Every structure is written in structure tokens, then in C-alpha cells.
Amino acid sequence: MGAEAKTTLRLGKEAFAGTALLETDELRFRGETRLRIPFASIRSIEVRGGTLRVTHAQGRAELDLGVTVAPRWAEKIRSPRSLAEKLGVKDGMQVAVLGVTDEAVLQNLASRGAIVVTGKVPTGVPLVLWRVTSAASLSKLPAITRKIARNGAIWAVHPRGVPSIADTVIFAAAKKAGLTATKVVRFSDVDTAEKLVIPVAAR
């Protein structure tokens, strides 16, 4: 998940308390009402004082975010980071991909300069992108952990809303494998990715 902030949303003359969430490709609000604004639908964005004003296909929304946060969110909406950037992919980095077949994702990795290796985990690889399809598949985690660089990372991609492979299940398996979860990214409309790393003290 991206950034979030407790705020007030104004739609015309109505005001609602709740939480604004800045995701990879959309702005969301949940609380006394709900709102979802895909970046693709945004026609203009401006900051006045600490208020973020977003004009989109369905109207205009105003969020009171403060003089520090509002400009930062406006810039992120104008120039959103790619998925590869959020995953920490750098030019020339080798990335092992297991079970992730989405062409858009693979192209995004390549456009970032990644050297993509599919179907296997080379020894010492700095980053693994791994789709977790079931709780049973988490038994592979110790073997993958032994392959990665000591300061490397495993991104475990899993569908949201599936209790058998919820984040808590992944965290438990990670702990048994000697890993700790440090970050979460909205991978797609239906998937989340958890970043698992070897704790600094154990490297």
C-alpha cells in the first residue's frame, strides 16, 4: 500500500472525515463516504495552502492534507513511480521471477533495466519476484532464502482477500524461514506484494 493520511474530504458543500490513500495508480478515500479516483481519470490537480484539489471525470474532490503533504502527493500523482521502482529494481539488477507471467509487469522490469531470469533463482540474486499460489507453496521459502544475496529481498505476490494466503500467513512462514517483512506494495488491482528480507543482524 502507498501513503495514507487522516483527513477531511470535501465534495461540493459536503465534508467527510476519513483516511486518504495514495496508491500506485489511484487516489482513494474511505471513512464517512468512499471515493476512488484512478489517475487516468484526473484532468487537473492543484495545491492551495494545505488543500489538494483534484478535478477528475466525475467532478472535483478536495483533501485537507497540510502544507507539507499536499504538494508531495500532487507531485506523486503527476509523476507516479512505476511498479519496478516501487519494488526497488535498479538498472542492471538481476531479478528472478517465479510464477509472475503478466507481460506488463515483465516489460516494466525490463524497461527499468532489470536482467530478468524466469523459472529459477540464481545463487546470490538480489531480488526475487515470486507469486504465492497457496499456503503449501510457502514451503519453498527456506530454499529461496538460501539462494538470495544476504542483503537481497523476496517479494511475495499474493491475491488480496484470500484467507489461506493472507499477509499474516506469509509473515508466519517468513519468520520460520528467518525472514522479516519490511514493506508492502499494491502490485495490481487484485494482488499485493510483501517484501521479505534477512534481518540485518543475521546477514
Tab-separated table of C-alpha atoms in Angstrom:
chain	number	residue	atom	x	y	z
A	1	MET	CA	0.000	0.000	0.000
A	2	GLY	CA	1.142	3.571	-0.649
A	3	ALA	CA	0.942	6.620	1.574
A	4	GLU	CA	-2.089	7.357	3.701
A	5	ALA	CA	-3.306	10.274	5.788
A	6	LYS	CA	-6.173	11.069	8.126
A	7	THR	CA	-8.004	13.958	6.510
A	8	THR	CA	-11.242	15.650	5.544
A	9	LEU	CA	-12.674	15.158	2.071
A	10	ARG	CA	-14.839	17.901	0.596
A	11	LEU	CA	-17.196	17.194	-2.279
A	12	GLY	CA	-19.010	20.402	-3.115
A	13	LYS	CA	-20.592	21.632	0.137
A	14	GLU	CA	-20.309	18.271	1.894
A	15	ALA	CA	-17.395	17.287	4.125
A	16	PHE	CA	-16.419	13.779	5.276
A	17	ALA	CA	-13.855	12.589	7.801
A	18	GLY	CA	-11.736	9.576	6.969
A	19	THR	CA	-8.462	8.318	5.501
A	20	ALA	CA	-6.998	9.186	2.108
A	21	LEU	CA	-4.772	6.586	0.432
A	22	LEU	CA	-2.321	7.318	-2.345
A	23	GLU	CA	-1.933	4.058	-4.268
A	24	THR	CA	0.186	3.111	-7.270
A	25	ASP	CA	-2.363	4.270	-9.843
A	26	GLU	CA	-5.300	5.721	-7.936
A	27	LEU	CA	-6.321	8.029	-5.094
A	28	ARG	CA	-8.804	6.552	-2.628
A	29	PHE	CA	-10.788	7.761	0.364
A	30	ARG	CA	-12.552	5.689	2.983
A	31	GLY	CA	-14.486	6.843	6.023
A	32	GLU	CA	-17.851	8.563	6.234
A	33	THR	CA	-18.005	8.081	2.457
A	34	ARG	CA	-15.874	6.250	-0.095
A	35	LEU	CA	-14.203	7.572	-3.217
A	36	ARG	CA	-11.867	6.083	-5.808
A	37	ILE	CA	-10.129	8.289	-8.372
A	38	PRO	CA	-7.955	6.479	-10.943
A	39	PHE	CA	-5.011	8.624	-12.010
A	40	ALA	CA	-6.089	8.098	-15.617
A	41	SER	CA	-9.343	9.971	-14.906
A	42	ILE	CA	-7.645	13.053	-13.392
A	43	ARG	CA	-7.922	16.173	-15.537
A	44	SER	CA	-6.120	18.630	-13.298
A	45	ILE	CA	-4.525	18.819	-9.886
A	46	GLU	CA	-3.534	21.825	-7.797
A	47	VAL	CA	-2.479	22.694	-4.274
A	48	ARG	CA	-3.848	25.683	-2.391
A	49	GLY	CA	-2.432	26.088	1.065
A	50	GLY	CA	-2.636	22.615	2.524
A	51	THR	CA	-5.515	21.519	0.315
A	52	LEU	CA	-5.124	19.133	-2.602
A	53	ARG	CA	-7.724	19.840	-5.299
A	54	VAL	CA	-8.305	17.060	-7.806
A	55	THR	CA	-10.561	17.552	-10.815
A	56	HIS	CA	-11.463	14.221	-12.377
A	57	ALA	CA	-14.014	12.633	-14.689
A	58	GLN	CA	-16.718	12.568	-12.012
A	59	GLY	CA	-16.186	16.028	-10.531
A	60	ARG	CA	-13.822	17.644	-8.040
A	61	ALA	CA	-12.522	16.428	-4.712
A	62	GLU	CA	-10.614	18.417	-2.100
A	63	LEU	CA	-8.436	16.852	0.584
A	64	ASP	CA	-7.020	18.764	3.545
A	65	LEU	CA	-3.558	17.214	3.772
A	66	GLY	CA	-1.441	20.054	5.146
A	67	VAL	CA	1.216	22.271	3.562
A	68	THR	CA	3.875	19.543	3.645
A	69	VAL	CA	1.894	16.522	2.442
A	70	ALA	CA	-0.369	18.120	-0.188
A	71	PRO	CA	2.467	19.204	-2.564
A	72	ARG	CA	4.192	15.845	-2.126
A	73	TRP	CA	1.035	13.930	-3.077
A	74	ALA	CA	0.403	16.243	-6.026
A	75	GLU	CA	3.881	15.507	-7.402
A	76	LYS	CA	3.432	11.754	-6.937
A	77	ILE	CA	0.127	11.876	-8.812
A	78	ARG	CA	1.644	13.937	-11.630
A	79	SER	CA	4.694	11.667	-11.883
A	80	PRO	CA	3.769	8.275	-10.384
A	81	ARG	CA	6.552	5.782	-9.740
A	82	SER	CA	6.418	2.602	-11.783
A	83	LEU	CA	5.886	-0.778	-10.144
A	84	ALA	CA	9.535	-1.676	-10.807
A	85	GLU	CA	10.661	1.454	-8.962
A	86	LYS	CA	8.437	0.598	-6.005
A	87	LEU	CA	9.953	-2.880	-5.918
A	88	GLY	CA	13.443	-1.366	-5.751
A	89	VAL	CA	14.590	-2.560	-9.182
A	90	LYS	CA	17.695	-0.788	-10.480
A	91	ASP	CA	19.397	-0.706	-13.860
A	92	GLY	CA	21.440	-3.867	-14.385
A	93	MET	CA	19.907	-5.681	-11.400
A	94	GLN	CA	19.245	-9.390	-11.819
A	95	VAL	CA	15.660	-10.276	-10.901
A	96	ALA	CA	14.423	-13.855	-10.553
A	97	VAL	CA	10.755	-14.194	-11.486
A	98	LEU	CA	8.753	-17.196	-10.292
A	99	GLY	CA	5.136	-17.602	-11.346
A	100	VAL	CA	4.581	-13.984	-12.391
A	101	THR	CA	3.573	-14.077	-16.063
A	102	ASP	CA	1.895	-10.693	-16.561
A	103	GLU	CA	3.575	-9.251	-19.665
A	104	ALA	CA	3.035	-5.674	-18.485
A	105	VAL	CA	4.945	-6.432	-15.276
A	106	LEU	CA	7.782	-8.180	-17.117
A	107	GLN	CA	8.057	-5.295	-19.581
A	108	ASN	CA	8.088	-2.819	-16.702
A	109	LEU	CA	11.002	-4.678	-15.116
A	110	ALA	CA	12.878	-4.732	-18.416
A	111	SER	CA	12.236	-1.025	-19.047
A	112	ARG	CA	13.821	-0.312	-15.673
A	113	GLY	CA	16.957	-2.110	-16.869
A	114	ALA	CA	16.468	-5.375	-14.973
A	115	ILE	CA	18.065	-8.618	-16.125
A	116	VAL	CA	15.063	-10.919	-15.785
A	117	VAL	CA	15.573	-14.628	-15.107
A	118	THR	CA	12.378	-16.686	-15.140
A	119	GLY	CA	11.628	-20.030	-13.524
A	120	LYS	CA	14.723	-20.296	-11.323
A	121	VAL	CA	16.613	-18.477	-8.579
A	122	PRO	CA	20.317	-17.982	-9.350
A	123	THR	CA	22.646	-18.068	-6.343
A	124	GLY	CA	23.266	-14.585	-4.963
A	125	VAL	CA	20.388	-12.936	-6.811
A	126	PRO	CA	19.466	-9.597	-5.187
A	127	LEU	CA	15.734	-9.719	-5.843
A	128	VAL	CA	13.103	-12.426	-6.310
A	129	LEU	CA	9.563	-11.755	-7.520
A	130	TRP	CA	7.520	-14.777	-6.502
A	131	ARG	CA	3.803	-15.445	-6.886
A	132	VAL	CA	2.441	-17.381	-3.910
A	133	THR	CA	-0.472	-19.507	-5.072
A	134	SER	CA	-1.241	-21.495	-1.920
A	135	ALA	CA	-0.207	-21.931	1.703
A	136	ALA	CA	1.537	-25.170	0.717
A	137	SER	CA	3.762	-23.319	-1.748
A	138	LEU	CA	5.255	-21.358	1.155
A	139	SER	CA	7.254	-24.486	1.993
A	140	LYS	CA	9.613	-23.344	-0.808
A	141	LEU	CA	10.508	-20.185	1.086
A	142	PRO	CA	13.554	-21.576	3.001
A	143	ALA	CA	15.107	-22.861	-0.250
A	144	ILE	CA	14.580	-19.499	-1.972
A	145	THR	CA	16.030	-17.717	1.048
A	146	ARG	CA	19.225	-19.759	0.839
A	147	LYS	CA	19.689	-18.615	-2.767
A	148	ILE	CA	19.302	-14.855	-2.418
A	149	ALA	CA	22.047	-12.367	-1.604
A	150	ARG	CA	22.330	-11.711	2.143
A	151	ASN	CA	21.070	-8.175	1.586
A	152	GLY	CA	18.594	-9.290	-1.076
A	153	ALA	CA	14.809	-9.391	-0.986
A	154	ILE	CA	11.931	-11.667	-1.850
A	155	TRP	CA	8.698	-10.029	-2.966
A	156	ALA	CA	5.864	-12.460	-2.231
A	157	VAL	CA	2.944	-11.622	-4.529
A	158	HIS	CA	-0.469	-12.861	-3.401
A	159	PRO	CA	-4.147	-12.062	-4.029
A	160	ARG	CA	-5.970	-9.843	-1.587
A	161	GLY	CA	-8.950	-11.290	0.260
A	162	VAL	CA	-7.814	-14.939	0.239
A	163	PRO	CA	-7.503	-16.021	3.907
A	164	SER	CA	-5.391	-19.123	3.189
A	165	ILE	CA	-2.560	-16.956	1.826
A	166	ALA	CA	-3.223	-13.705	3.673
A	167	ASP	CA	-0.325	-11.489	4.725
A	168	THR	CA	-0.377	-12.987	8.241
A	169	VAL	CA	0.132	-16.484	6.764
A	170	ILE	CA	3.049	-15.217	4.685
A	171	PHE	CA	4.566	-13.396	7.669
A	172	ALA	CA	4.429	-16.574	9.757
A	173	ALA	CA	6.154	-18.597	7.024
A	174	ALA	CA	8.733	-15.838	6.594
A	175	LYS	CA	9.556	-15.877	10.301
A	176	LYS	CA	10.136	-19.651	10.188
A	177	ALA	CA	12.480	-19.129	7.220
A	178	GLY	CA	14.459	-16.494	9.131
A	179	LEU	CA	12.995	-13.542	7.257
A	180	THR	CA	11.228	-10.382	8.281
A	181	ALA	CA	8.632	-8.339	6.372
A	182	THR	CA	9.639	-4.725	5.800
A	183	LYS	CA	7.333	-3.283	3.163
A	184	VAL	CA	4.110	-3.841	1.248
A	185	VAL	CA	3.253	-2.681	-2.291
A	186	ARG	CA	-0.015	-2.673	-4.193
A	187	PHE	CA	1.037	-4.974	-7.029
A	188	SER	CA	-2.156	-4.781	-9.104
A	189	ASP	CA	-5.915	-4.320	-8.760
A	190	VAL	CA	-6.147	-7.749	-7.135
A	191	ASP	CA	-2.652	-8.523	-5.815
A	192	THR	CA	-0.429	-7.305	-3.003
A	193	ALA	CA	3.329	-7.869	-2.669
A	194	GLU	CA	5.132	-8.292	0.675
A	195	LYS	CA	8.865	-7.573	0.888
A	196	LEU	CA	10.739	-10.229	2.864
A	197	VAL	CA	14.401	-9.802	3.828
A	198	ILE	CA	17.041	-11.397	6.052
A	199	PRO	CA	17.290	-9.297	9.248
A	200	VAL	CA	20.435	-7.144	9.350
A	201	ALA	CA	21.685	-8.913	12.491
A	202	ALA	CA	21.563	-12.283	10.688
A	203	ARG	CA	23.368	-11.257	7.486
